[in-house]
Structure formats: C-alpha cells, structure tokens
PDB file of N, CA and C in Angstrom:
ATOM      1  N   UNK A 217     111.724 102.692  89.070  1.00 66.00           N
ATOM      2  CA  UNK A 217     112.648 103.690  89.568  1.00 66.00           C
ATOM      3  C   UNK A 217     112.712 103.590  91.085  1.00 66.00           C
ATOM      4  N   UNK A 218     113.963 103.223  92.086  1.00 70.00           N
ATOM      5  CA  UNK A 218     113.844 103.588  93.392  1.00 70.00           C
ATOM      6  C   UNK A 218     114.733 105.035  93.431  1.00 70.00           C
ATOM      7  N   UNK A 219     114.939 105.749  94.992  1.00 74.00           N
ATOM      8  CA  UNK A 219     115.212 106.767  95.405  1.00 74.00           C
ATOM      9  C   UNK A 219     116.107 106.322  96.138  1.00 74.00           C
ATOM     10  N   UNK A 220     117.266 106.984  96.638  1.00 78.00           N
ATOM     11  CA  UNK A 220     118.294 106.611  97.651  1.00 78.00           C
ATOM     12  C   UNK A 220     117.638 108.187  98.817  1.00 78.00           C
ATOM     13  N   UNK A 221     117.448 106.758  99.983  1.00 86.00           N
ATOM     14  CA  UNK A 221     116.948 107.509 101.078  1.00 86.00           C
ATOM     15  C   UNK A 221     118.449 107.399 102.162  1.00 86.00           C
ATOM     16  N   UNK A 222     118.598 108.272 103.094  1.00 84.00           N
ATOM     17  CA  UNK A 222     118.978 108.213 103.997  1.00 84.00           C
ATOM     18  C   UNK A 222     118.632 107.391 105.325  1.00 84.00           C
ATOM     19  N   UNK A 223     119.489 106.616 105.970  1.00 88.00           N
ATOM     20  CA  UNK A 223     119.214 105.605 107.279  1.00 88.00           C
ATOM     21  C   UNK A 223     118.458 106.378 107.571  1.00 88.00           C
ATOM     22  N   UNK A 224     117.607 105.568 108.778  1.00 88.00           N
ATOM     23  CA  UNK A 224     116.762 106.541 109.468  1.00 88.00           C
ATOM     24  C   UNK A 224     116.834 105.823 111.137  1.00 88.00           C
ATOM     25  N   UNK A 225     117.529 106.486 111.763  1.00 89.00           N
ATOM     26  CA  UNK A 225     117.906 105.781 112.862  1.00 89.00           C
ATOM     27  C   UNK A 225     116.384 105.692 113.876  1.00 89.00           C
ATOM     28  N   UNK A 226     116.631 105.236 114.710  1.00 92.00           N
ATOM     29  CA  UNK A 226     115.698 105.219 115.668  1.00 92.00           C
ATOM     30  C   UNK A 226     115.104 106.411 116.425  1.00 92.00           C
ATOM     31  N   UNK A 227     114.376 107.262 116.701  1.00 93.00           N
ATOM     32  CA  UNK A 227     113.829 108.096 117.574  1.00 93.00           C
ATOM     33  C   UNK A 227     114.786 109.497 116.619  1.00 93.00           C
ATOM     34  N   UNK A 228     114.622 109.390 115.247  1.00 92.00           N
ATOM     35  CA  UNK A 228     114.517 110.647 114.195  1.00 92.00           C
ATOM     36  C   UNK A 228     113.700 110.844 113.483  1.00 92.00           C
ATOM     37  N   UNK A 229     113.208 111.645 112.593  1.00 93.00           N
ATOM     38  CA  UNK A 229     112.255 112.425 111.958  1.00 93.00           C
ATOM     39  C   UNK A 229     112.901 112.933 110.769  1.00 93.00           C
ATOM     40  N   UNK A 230     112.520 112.356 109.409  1.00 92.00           N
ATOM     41  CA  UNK A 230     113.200 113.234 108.169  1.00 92.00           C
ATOM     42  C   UNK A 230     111.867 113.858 107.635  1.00 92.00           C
ATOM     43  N   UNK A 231     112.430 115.416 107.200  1.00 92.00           N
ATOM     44  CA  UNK A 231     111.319 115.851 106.685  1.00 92.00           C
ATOM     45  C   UNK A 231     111.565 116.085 105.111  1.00 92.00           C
ATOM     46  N   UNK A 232     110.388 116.232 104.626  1.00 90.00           N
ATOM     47  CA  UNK A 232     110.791 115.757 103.206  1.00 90.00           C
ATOM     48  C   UNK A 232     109.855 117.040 102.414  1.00 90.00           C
ATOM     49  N   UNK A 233     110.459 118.417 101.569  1.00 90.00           N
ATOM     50  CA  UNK A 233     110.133 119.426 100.934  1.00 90.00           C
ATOM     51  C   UNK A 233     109.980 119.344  99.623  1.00 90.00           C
ATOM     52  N   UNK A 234     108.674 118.641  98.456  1.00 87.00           N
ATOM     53  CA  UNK A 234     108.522 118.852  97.628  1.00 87.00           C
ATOM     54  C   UNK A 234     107.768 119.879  96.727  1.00 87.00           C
ATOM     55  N   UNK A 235     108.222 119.782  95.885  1.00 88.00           N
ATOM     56  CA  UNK A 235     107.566 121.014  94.914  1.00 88.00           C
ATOM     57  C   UNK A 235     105.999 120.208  93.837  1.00 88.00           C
ATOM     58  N   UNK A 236     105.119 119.974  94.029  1.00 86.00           N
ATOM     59  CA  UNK A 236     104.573 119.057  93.581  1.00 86.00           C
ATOM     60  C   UNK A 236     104.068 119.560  92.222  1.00 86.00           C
ATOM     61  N   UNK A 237     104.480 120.706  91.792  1.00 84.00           N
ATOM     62  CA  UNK A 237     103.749 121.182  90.382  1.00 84.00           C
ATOM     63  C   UNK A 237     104.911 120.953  89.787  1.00 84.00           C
ATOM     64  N   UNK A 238     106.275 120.446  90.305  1.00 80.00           N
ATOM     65  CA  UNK A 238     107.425 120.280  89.017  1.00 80.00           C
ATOM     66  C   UNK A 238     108.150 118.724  89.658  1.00 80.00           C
ATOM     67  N   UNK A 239     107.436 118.063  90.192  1.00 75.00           N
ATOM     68  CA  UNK A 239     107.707 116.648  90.255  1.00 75.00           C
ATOM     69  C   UNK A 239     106.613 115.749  90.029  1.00 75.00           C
ATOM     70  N   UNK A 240     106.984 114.844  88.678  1.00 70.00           N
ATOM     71  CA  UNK A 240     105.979 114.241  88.160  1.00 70.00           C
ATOM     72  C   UNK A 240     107.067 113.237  88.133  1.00 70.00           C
ATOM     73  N   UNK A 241     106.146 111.570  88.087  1.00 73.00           N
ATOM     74  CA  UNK A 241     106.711 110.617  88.256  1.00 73.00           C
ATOM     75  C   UNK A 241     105.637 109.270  88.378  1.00 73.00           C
ATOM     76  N   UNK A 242     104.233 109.221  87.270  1.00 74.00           N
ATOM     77  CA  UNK A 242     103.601 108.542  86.980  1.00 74.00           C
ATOM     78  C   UNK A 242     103.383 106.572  86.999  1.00 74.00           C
ATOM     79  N   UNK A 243     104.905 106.726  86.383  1.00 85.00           N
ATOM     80  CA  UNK A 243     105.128 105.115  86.474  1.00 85.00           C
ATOM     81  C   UNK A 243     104.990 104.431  87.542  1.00 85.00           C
ATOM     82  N   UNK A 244     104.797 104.652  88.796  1.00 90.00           N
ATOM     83  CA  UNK A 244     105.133 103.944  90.106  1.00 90.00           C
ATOM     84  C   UNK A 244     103.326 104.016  90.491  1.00 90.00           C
ATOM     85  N   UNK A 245     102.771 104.890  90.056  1.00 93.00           N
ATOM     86  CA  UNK A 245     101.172 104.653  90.484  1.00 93.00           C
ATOM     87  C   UNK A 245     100.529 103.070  90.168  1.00 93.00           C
ATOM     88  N   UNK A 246      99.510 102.694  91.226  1.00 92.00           N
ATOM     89  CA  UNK A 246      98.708 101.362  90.841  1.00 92.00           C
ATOM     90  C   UNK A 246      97.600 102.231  90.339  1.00 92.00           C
ATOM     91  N   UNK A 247      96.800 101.020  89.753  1.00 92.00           N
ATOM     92  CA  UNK A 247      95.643 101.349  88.994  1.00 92.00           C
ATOM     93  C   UNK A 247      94.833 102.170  89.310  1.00 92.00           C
ATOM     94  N   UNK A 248      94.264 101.647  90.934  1.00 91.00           N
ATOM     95  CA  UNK A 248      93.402 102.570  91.813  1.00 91.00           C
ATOM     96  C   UNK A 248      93.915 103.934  91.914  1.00 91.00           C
ATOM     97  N   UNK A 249      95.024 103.939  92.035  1.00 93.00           N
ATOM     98  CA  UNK A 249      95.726 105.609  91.916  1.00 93.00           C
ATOM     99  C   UNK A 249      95.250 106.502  91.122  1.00 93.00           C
ATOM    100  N   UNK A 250      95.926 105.677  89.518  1.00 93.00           N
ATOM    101  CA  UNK A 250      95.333 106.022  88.165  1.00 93.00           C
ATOM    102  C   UNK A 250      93.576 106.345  87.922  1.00 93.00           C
ATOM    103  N   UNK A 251      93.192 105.889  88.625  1.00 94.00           N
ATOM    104  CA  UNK A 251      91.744 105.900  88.573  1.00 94.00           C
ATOM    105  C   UNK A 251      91.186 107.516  89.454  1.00 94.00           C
ATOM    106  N   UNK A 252      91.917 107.199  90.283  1.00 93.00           N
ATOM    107  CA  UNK A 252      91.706 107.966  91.167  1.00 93.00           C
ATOM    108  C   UNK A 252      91.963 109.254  90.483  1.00 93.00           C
ATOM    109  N   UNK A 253      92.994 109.626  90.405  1.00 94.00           N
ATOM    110  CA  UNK A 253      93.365 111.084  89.650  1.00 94.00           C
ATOM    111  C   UNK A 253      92.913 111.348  88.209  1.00 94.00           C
ATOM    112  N   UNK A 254      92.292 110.276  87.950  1.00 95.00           N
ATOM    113  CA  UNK A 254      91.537 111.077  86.502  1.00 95.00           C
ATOM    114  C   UNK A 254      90.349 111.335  86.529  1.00 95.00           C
ATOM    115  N   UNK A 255      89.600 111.020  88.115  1.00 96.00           N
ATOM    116  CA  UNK A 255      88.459 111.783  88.221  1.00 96.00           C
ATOM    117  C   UNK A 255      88.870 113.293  88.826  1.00 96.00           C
ATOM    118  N   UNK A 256      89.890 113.632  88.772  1.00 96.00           N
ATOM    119  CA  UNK A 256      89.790 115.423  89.126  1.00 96.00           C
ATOM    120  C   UNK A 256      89.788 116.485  87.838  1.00 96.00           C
ATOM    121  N   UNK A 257      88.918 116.951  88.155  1.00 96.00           N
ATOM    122  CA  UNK A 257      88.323 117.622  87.334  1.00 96.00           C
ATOM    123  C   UNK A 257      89.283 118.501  86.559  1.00 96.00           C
ATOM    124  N   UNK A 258      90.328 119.309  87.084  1.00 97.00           N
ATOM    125  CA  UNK A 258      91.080 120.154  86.766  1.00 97.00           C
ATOM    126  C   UNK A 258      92.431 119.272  86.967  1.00 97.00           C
ATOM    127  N   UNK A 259      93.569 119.578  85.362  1.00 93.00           N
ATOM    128  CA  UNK A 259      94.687 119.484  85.585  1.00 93.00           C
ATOM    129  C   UNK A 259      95.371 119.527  86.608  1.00 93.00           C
ATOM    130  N   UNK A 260      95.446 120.603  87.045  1.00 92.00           N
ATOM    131  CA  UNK A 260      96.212 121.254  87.860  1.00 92.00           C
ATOM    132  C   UNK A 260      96.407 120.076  89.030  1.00 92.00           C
ATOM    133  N   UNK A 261      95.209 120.181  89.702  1.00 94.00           N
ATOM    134  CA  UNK A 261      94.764 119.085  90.377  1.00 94.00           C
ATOM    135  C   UNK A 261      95.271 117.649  90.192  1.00 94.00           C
ATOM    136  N   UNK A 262      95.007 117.032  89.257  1.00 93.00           N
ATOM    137  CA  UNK A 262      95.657 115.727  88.730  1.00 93.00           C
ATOM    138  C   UNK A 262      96.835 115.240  88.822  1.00 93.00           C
ATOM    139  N   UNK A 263      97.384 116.411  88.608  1.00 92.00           N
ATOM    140  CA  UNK A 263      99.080 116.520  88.547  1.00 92.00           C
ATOM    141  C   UNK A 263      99.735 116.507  90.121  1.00 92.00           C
ATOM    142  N   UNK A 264      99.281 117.650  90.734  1.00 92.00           N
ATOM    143  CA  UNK A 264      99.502 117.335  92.151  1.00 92.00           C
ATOM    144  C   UNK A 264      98.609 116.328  92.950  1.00 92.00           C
ATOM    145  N   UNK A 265      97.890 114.810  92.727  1.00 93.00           N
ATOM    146  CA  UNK A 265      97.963 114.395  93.193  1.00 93.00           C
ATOM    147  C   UNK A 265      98.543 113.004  92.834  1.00 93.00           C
ATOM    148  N   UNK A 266      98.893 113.100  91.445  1.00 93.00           N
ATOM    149  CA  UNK A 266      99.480 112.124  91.064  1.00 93.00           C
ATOM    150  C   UNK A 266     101.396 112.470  91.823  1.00 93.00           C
ATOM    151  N   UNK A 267     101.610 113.534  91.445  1.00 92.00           N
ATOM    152  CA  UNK A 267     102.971 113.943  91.978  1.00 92.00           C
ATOM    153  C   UNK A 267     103.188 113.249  93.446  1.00 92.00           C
ATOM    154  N   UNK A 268     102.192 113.346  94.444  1.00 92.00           N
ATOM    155  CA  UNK A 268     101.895 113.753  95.901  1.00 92.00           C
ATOM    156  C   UNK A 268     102.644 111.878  96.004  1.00 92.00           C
ATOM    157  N   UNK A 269     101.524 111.379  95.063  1.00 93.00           N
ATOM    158  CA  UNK A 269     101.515 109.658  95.523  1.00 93.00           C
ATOM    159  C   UNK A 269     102.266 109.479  95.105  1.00 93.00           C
ATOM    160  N   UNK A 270     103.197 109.430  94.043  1.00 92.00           N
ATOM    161  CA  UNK A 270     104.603 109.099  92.911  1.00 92.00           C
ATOM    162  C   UNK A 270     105.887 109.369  93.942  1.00 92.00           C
ATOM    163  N   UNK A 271     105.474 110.492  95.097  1.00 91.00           N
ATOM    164  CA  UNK A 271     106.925 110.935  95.578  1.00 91.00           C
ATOM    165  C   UNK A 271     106.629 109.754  97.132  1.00 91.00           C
ATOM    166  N   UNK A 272     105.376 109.456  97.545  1.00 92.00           N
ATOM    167  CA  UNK A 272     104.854 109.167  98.724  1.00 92.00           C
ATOM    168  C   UNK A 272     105.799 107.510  98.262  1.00 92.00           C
ATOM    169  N   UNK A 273     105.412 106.771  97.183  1.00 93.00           N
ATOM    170  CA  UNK A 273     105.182 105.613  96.993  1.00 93.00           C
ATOM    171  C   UNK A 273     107.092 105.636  96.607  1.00 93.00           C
ATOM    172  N   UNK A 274     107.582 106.317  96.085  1.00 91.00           N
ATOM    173  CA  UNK A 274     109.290 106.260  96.242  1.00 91.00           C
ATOM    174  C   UNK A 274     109.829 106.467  97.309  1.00 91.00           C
ATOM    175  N   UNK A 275     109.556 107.523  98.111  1.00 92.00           N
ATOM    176  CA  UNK A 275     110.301 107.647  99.257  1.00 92.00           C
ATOM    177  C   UNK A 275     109.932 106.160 100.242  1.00 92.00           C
ATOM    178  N   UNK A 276     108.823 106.181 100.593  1.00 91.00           N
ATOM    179  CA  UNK A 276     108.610 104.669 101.553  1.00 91.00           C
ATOM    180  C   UNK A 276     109.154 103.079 100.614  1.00 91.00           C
ATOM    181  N   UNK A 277     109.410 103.422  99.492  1.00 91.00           N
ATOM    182  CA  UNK A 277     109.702 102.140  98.984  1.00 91.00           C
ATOM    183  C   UNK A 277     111.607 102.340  98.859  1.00 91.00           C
ATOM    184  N   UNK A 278     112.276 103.790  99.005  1.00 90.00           N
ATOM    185  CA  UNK A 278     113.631 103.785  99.207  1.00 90.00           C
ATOM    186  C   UNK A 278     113.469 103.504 100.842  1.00 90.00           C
ATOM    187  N   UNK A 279     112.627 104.075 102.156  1.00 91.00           N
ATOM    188  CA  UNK A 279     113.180 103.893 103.075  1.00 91.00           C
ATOM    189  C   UNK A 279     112.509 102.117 103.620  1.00 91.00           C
ATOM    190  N   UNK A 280     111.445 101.952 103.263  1.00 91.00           N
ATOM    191  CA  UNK A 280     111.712  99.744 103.388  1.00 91.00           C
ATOM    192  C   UNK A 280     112.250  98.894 102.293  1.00 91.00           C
ATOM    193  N   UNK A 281     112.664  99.794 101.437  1.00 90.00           N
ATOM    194  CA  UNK A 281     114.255  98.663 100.553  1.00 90.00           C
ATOM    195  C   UNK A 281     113.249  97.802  99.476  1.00 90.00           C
ATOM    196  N   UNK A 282     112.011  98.423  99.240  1.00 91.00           N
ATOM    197  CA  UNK A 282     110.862  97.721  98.415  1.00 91.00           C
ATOM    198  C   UNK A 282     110.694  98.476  97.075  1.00 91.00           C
ATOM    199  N   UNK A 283     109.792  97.815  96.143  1.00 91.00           N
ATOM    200  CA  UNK A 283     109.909  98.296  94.877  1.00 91.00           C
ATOM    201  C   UNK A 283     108.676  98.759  94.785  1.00 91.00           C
ATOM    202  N   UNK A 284     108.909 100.325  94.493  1.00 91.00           N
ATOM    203  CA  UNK A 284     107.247 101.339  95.049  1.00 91.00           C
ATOM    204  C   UNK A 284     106.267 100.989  94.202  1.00 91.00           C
ATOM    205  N   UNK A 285     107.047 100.150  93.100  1.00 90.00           N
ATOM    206  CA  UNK A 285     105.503  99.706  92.136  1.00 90.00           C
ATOM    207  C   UNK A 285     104.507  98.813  92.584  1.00 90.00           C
ATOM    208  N   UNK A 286     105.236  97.865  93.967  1.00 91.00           N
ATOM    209  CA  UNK A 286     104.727  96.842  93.820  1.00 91.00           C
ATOM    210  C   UNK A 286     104.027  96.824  95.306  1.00 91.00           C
ATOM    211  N   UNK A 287     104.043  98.216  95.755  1.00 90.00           N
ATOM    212  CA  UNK A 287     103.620  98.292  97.388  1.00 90.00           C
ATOM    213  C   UNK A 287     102.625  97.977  97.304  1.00 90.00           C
ATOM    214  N   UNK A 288     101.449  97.901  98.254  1.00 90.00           N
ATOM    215  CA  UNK A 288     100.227  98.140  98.346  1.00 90.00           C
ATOM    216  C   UNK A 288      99.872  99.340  99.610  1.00 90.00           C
ATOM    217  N   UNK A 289      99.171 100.470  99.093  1.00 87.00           N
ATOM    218  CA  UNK A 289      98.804 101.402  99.995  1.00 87.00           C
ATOM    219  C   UNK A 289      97.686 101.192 100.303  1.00 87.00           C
ATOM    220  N   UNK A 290      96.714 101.226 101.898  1.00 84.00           N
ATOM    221  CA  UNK A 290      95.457 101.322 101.539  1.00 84.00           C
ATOM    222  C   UNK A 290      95.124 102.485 102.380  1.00 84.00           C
ATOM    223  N   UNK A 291      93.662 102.575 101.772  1.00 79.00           N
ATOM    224  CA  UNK A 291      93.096 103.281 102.585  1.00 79.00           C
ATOM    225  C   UNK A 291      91.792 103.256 103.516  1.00 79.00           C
ATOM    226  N   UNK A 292      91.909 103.198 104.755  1.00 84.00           N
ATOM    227  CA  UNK A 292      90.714 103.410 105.555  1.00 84.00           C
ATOM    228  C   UNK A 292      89.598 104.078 105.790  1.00 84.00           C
ATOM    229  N   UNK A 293      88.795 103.597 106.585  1.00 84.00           N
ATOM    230  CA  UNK A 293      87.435 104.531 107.137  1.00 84.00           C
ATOM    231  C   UNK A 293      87.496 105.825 107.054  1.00 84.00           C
ATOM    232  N   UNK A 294      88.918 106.366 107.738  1.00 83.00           N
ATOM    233  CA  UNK A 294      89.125 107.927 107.965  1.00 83.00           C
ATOM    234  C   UNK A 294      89.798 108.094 107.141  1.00 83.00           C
ATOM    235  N   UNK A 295      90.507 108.076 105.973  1.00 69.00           N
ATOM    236  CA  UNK A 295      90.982 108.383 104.703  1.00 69.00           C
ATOM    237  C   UNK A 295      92.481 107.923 105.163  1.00 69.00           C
TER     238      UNK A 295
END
C-alpha cells in the first residue's frame, strides 16, 4: 500500500494528526517491528505501536517515492 503525500518544498514543515487507536495498517511492518510489538504486554499498547510505525513507514515511503515495505528503519544508541 503507498499514501499520496503532498510536495514538500524546501524550508516547510507538514504536520501530520493521527488517531492511532483507529489506524491500523500491519502489512507494511518488518519483522523486527513484528517482534517488537508482540512483546507489549497489553493490547492496547500493541496496537498503538504497531499503528505509530504502519503510519511512520507510509508517510516517509509516500514522501521518498519508496515502497514502505521495503525501507529499512534503524535504530540507534539513543533510540
């Protein structure tokens, strides 16, 4: 699934308002993701952070023209 983002010109800022307990969108997670959110203990939880990364990994893959399945995110020292 991609997203149709808006240009993003030079020296702008889009801000982006989700609802993360009613946007779910699983398919676009990598494994480590998957892994990741099934150690939280509580639903609730799971859901918004699977939501969080599903909307993170579409929007940056509509605004660099890439296919969010196939990004690689990482993460560092400081999270």
């Amino acid at each position: 699934m991609k997203i149709a983002v808006p240009e993003l010109p030079v020296g702008t800022v889009h801000l982006w308002e989700l609802d993360l307990d009613h946007f779910l969108f699983s398919d676009v997670l990598s494994e480590d993701e998957r892994a990741r959110a099934a150690k939280f203990r509580f639903d609730h939880d799971r859901k918004r952070f699977t939501s969080g990364r599903s909307a993170l990994r579409l929007l940056l893959g509509g605004y660099l023209k890439r296919d969010p399945e196939k990004m690689r995110i990482e993460k560092k020292c400081f999270g």
